[in-house]
Short mmCIF file of C-alpha atoms in Angstrom, two decimals:
data_model
loop_
_atom_site.label_atom_id
_atom_site.label_comp_id
_atom_site.label_asym_id
_atom_site.label_seq_id
_atom_site.Cartn_x
_atom_site.Cartn_y
_atom_site.Cartn_z
CA MET E 1 -134.26 -38.74 269.30
CA ILE E 2 -130.95 -36.91 269.73
CA VAL E 3 -131.16 -33.90 267.38
CA SER E 4 -128.12 -31.97 268.59
CA LEU E 5 -125.04 -32.23 270.75
CA GLU E 6 -123.05 -29.42 272.32
CA GLY E 7 -119.84 -29.89 274.23
CA THR E 8 -116.07 -30.11 273.96
CA VAL E 9 -114.32 -31.88 271.10
CA ALA E 10 -112.33 -34.74 272.64
CA HIS E 11 -111.07 -36.30 269.41
CA VAL E 12 -111.17 -35.63 265.67
CA GLY E 13 -110.83 -38.43 263.11
CA LEU E 14 -111.17 -38.44 259.35
CA ASP E 15 -114.76 -39.71 259.44
CA HIS E 16 -115.79 -39.14 263.04
CA VAL E 17 -115.44 -36.92 266.08
CA VAL E 18 -115.84 -37.58 269.78
CA LEU E 19 -117.86 -34.89 271.51
CA GLU E 20 -117.79 -34.83 275.31
CA THR E 21 -121.07 -33.70 276.84
CA GLY E 22 -121.79 -33.91 280.56
CA GLY E 23 -118.74 -36.08 281.16
CA VAL E 24 -119.73 -38.60 278.46
CA GLY E 25 -117.83 -38.92 275.19
CA ARG E 26 -120.08 -39.63 272.21
CA ARG E 27 -118.68 -40.88 268.90
CA VAL E 28 -120.34 -39.13 265.97
CA LEU E 29 -119.83 -40.07 262.30
CA VAL E 30 -119.43 -36.98 260.14
CA PRO E 31 -118.72 -35.91 256.56
CA PRO E 32 -115.15 -34.65 256.03
CA GLN E 33 -116.20 -31.00 256.07
CA VAL E 34 -117.16 -31.39 259.73
CA SER E 35 -113.96 -33.06 260.88
CA ALA E 36 -112.01 -30.39 258.99
CA GLU E 37 -113.78 -27.66 260.96
CA LEU E 38 -113.31 -29.03 264.47
CA ARG E 39 -110.27 -29.06 266.72
CA THR E 40 -109.60 -31.05 269.88
CA GLY E 41 -110.31 -29.10 273.05
CA GLN E 42 -112.62 -26.56 271.43
CA PRO E 43 -116.37 -26.20 272.04
CA ALA E 44 -118.71 -27.23 269.25
CA ARG E 45 -122.35 -27.84 268.45
CA LEU E 46 -123.50 -30.46 265.95
CA ALA E 47 -126.92 -31.11 264.49
CA THR E 48 -127.28 -34.88 264.83
CA SER E 49 -129.30 -37.80 263.51
CA LEU E 50 -129.57 -41.11 265.34
CA VAL E 51 -129.78 -44.16 263.08
CA VAL E 52 -131.07 -47.25 264.89
CA ARG E 53 -130.47 -50.74 263.56
CA GLU E 54 -131.06 -54.15 265.15
CA ASP E 55 -127.43 -54.41 266.21
CA SER E 56 -126.34 -50.78 266.46
CA MET E 57 -127.21 -47.18 267.32
CA THR E 58 -125.13 -44.69 265.33
CA LEU E 59 -124.99 -40.90 265.61
CA TYR E 60 -124.29 -38.80 262.54
CA GLY E 61 -123.35 -35.14 262.92
CA PHE E 62 -123.54 -32.04 260.74
CA LEU E 63 -122.72 -28.35 260.98
CA ASP E 64 -126.31 -27.20 260.41
CA ASP E 65 -129.90 -28.37 260.65
CA ASP E 66 -130.52 -28.16 256.89
CA THR E 67 -127.82 -30.73 256.12
CA ARG E 68 -129.15 -33.07 258.81
CA GLU E 69 -132.66 -32.79 257.39
CA VAL E 70 -131.40 -33.62 253.90
CA PHE E 71 -129.39 -36.57 255.28
CA GLU E 72 -132.56 -37.97 256.84
CA THR E 73 -134.80 -37.22 253.86
CA VAL E 74 -132.64 -38.89 251.21
CA GLN E 75 -132.77 -42.14 253.17
CA SER E 76 -136.44 -42.38 252.25
CA VAL E 77 -135.28 -43.20 248.72
CA SER E 78 -135.07 -46.93 248.01
CA GLY E 79 -131.48 -48.14 248.06
CA VAL E 80 -130.12 -45.16 250.00
CA GLY E 81 -128.76 -45.95 253.45
CA PRO E 82 -126.81 -43.81 255.92
CA ARG E 83 -123.42 -44.33 254.21
CA LEU E 84 -124.67 -43.21 250.80
CA ALA E 85 -126.65 -40.38 252.38
CA LEU E 86 -123.44 -39.21 254.06
CA ALA E 87 -121.63 -39.20 250.71
CA LEU E 88 -124.48 -37.19 249.19
CA VAL E 89 -124.32 -34.41 251.75
CA ALA E 90 -120.53 -34.39 251.58
CA VAL E 91 -120.51 -33.77 247.83
CA LEU E 92 -123.65 -31.63 247.43
CA SER E 93 -124.87 -28.89 249.74
CA PRO E 94 -128.60 -28.84 250.56
CA ALA E 95 -129.14 -26.09 247.99
CA GLU E 96 -127.13 -27.92 245.31
CA LEU E 97 -129.01 -31.16 245.88
CA ALA E 98 -132.38 -29.40 245.78
CA ARG E 99 -131.43 -27.72 242.50
CA ALA E 100 -130.15 -31.00 241.02
CA VAL E 101 -133.40 -32.81 241.88
CA ALA E 102 -135.60 -29.98 240.62
CA ALA E 103 -133.64 -29.71 237.36
CA GLU E 104 -133.34 -33.50 236.97
CA ASP E 105 -129.59 -32.98 236.74
CA LEU E 106 -128.43 -36.60 236.63
CA ALA E 107 -124.82 -35.58 235.98
CA ALA E 108 -124.65 -33.74 239.31
CA LEU E 109 -126.23 -36.65 241.18
CA THR E 110 -124.01 -39.31 239.59
CA SER E 111 -120.95 -37.30 240.64
CA VAL E 112 -121.52 -38.81 244.08
CA PRO E 113 -119.62 -42.10 244.49
CA GLY E 114 -122.04 -45.02 244.70
CA ILE E 115 -124.81 -43.36 242.68
CA GLY E 116 -125.30 -44.52 239.09
CA LYS E 117 -127.79 -43.37 236.48
CA LYS E 118 -130.64 -45.49 237.83
CA GLY E 119 -129.96 -44.35 241.38
CA ALA E 120 -129.95 -40.73 240.24
CA GLN E 121 -133.28 -41.25 238.51
CA ARG E 122 -134.75 -42.70 241.71
CA LEU E 123 -133.50 -39.67 243.64
CA VAL E 124 -135.19 -37.29 241.21
CA LEU E 125 -138.45 -39.27 241.27
CA GLU E 126 -138.67 -39.95 245.00
CA LEU E 127 -137.29 -36.66 246.34
CA ALA E 128 -139.51 -34.38 244.28
CA GLY E 129 -141.11 -31.90 246.67
CA LYS E 130 -139.49 -33.45 249.75
CA LEU E 131 -136.28 -31.47 250.16
CA PRO E 132 -136.22 -28.44 252.46
CA ALA E 133 -136.39 -25.05 250.79
CA VAL E 134 -132.91 -23.54 250.98
CA PRO E 135 -132.26 -20.00 249.69
CA VAL E 136 -129.88 -19.85 246.75
CA GLY E 137 -126.38 -19.26 248.02
CA ALA E 138 -127.28 -20.22 251.60
CA GLU E 139 -124.43 -21.70 253.57
CA GLY E 140 -124.50 -23.54 256.87
CA GLU E 141 -122.87 -21.83 259.82
CA VAL E 142 -119.66 -23.42 260.92
CA ALA E 143 -119.17 -24.42 264.51
CA VAL E 144 -115.47 -23.60 264.72
CA VAL E 145 -113.32 -21.63 262.32
CA ASP E 146 -110.23 -23.55 261.25
CA PRO E 147 -106.99 -21.63 260.79
CA ALA E 148 -105.22 -21.82 257.44
CA PRO E 149 -103.15 -25.01 257.22
CA THR E 150 -99.40 -24.81 257.10
CA ALA E 151 -97.11 -26.39 254.54
CA ALA E 152 -94.64 -29.07 255.46
CA ALA E 153 -91.11 -29.07 254.10
CA ASP E 154 -91.90 -31.94 251.70
CA GLY E 155 -95.30 -30.65 250.60
CA PRO E 156 -98.59 -29.39 252.03
CA ALA E 157 -99.35 -30.87 255.42
CA TRP E 158 -103.05 -31.01 254.53
CA ALA E 159 -102.80 -33.03 251.31
CA GLY E 160 -102.78 -36.46 252.96
CA GLN E 161 -105.80 -35.66 255.09
CA VAL E 162 -107.76 -34.40 252.10
CA ARG E 163 -106.88 -37.48 250.05
CA GLU E 164 -107.84 -39.90 252.84
CA ALA E 165 -111.13 -38.08 253.37
CA LEU E 166 -112.00 -38.51 249.69
CA GLU E 167 -111.15 -42.20 249.83
CA GLY E 168 -113.35 -42.59 252.89
CA LEU E 169 -116.28 -41.20 250.88
CA GLY E 170 -115.91 -43.81 248.15
CA TRP E 171 -113.46 -42.49 245.58
CA ASN E 172 -110.59 -44.81 244.70
CA THR E 173 -106.96 -43.92 245.42
CA ALA E 174 -106.27 -42.72 241.88
CA GLN E 175 -109.31 -40.43 241.82
CA ALA E 176 -108.58 -39.05 245.29
CA THR E 177 -104.94 -38.44 244.40
CA ARG E 178 -105.85 -36.69 241.14
CA ALA E 179 -108.30 -34.37 242.89
CA THR E 180 -105.89 -33.58 245.73
CA ASP E 181 -102.99 -32.94 243.34
CA ALA E 182 -105.14 -30.49 241.38
CA VAL E 183 -105.88 -28.51 244.54
CA VAL E 184 -102.22 -28.60 245.61
CA ALA E 185 -101.16 -27.24 242.22
CA ARG E 186 -103.80 -24.50 242.34
CA HIS E 187 -102.54 -23.19 245.68
CA GLU E 188 -98.81 -23.67 245.20
CA GLY E 189 -97.09 -20.58 246.55
CA ASP E 190 -100.21 -19.17 248.20
CA ASP E 191 -99.61 -17.22 251.39
CA PRO E 192 -101.76 -17.67 253.31
CA VAL E 193 -103.14 -21.01 252.18
CA PRO E 194 -106.97 -21.22 252.26
CA ALA E 195 -108.50 -22.83 255.33
CA LEU E 196 -108.68 -26.62 255.33
CA PRO E 197 -112.49 -26.79 254.92
CA GLU E 198 -112.24 -24.75 251.70
CA LEU E 199 -109.40 -26.94 250.40
CA LEU E 200 -111.52 -30.01 251.10
CA ARG E 201 -114.52 -28.51 249.33
CA GLU E 202 -112.32 -27.78 246.30
CA ALA E 203 -111.08 -31.37 246.28
CA LEU E 204 -114.66 -32.64 246.47
CA ARG E 205 -115.54 -30.54 243.43
CA GLU E 206 -112.49 -31.84 241.56
CA ALA E 207 -113.32 -35.45 242.41
CA SER E 208 -116.93 -34.98 241.34
CA SER E 209 -116.11 -33.40 237.97
#
């Protein structure tokens, strides 16, 4: 089992990164918060989970061990595969998910694209007592700090990336555009603009509301 990778970032995509370790580039699927944190040429460490299928072996990467553990645990729920698990950890932090399950907060769980009322009920039933204990307010450590994004002449340079990341997680174009536009409007005229990971987290909250 590959539980972590440490090396140099060779490529950053919207839903994946390539991490070069020991002269070998490994493609790792990640939630948008991770790709927003990393930059080509910089060192990084990812907590990873290897998902093995009959026709594939896929690595998923996260900024901290708690998120990886949650990603693996939620897949024990019937009907939840790696793609839906990735959407879950992108929208809800480990602490938020644990609170939602404990409080039977179906509204929070159904804010994740792909999870309806019945799916949320299964999560509450089957995850009870299984999620790692995460202190309230705990945050995962980031591997690389991203500088504040700059604005392009015709609008924020980061807006397109945020919108595409939301679409990749399952929101439709209209929903992704609405959430991104709300964040753009909130930070119009800001100097400096918040770092890209924070902008993406804001857009996730907007899309989930």
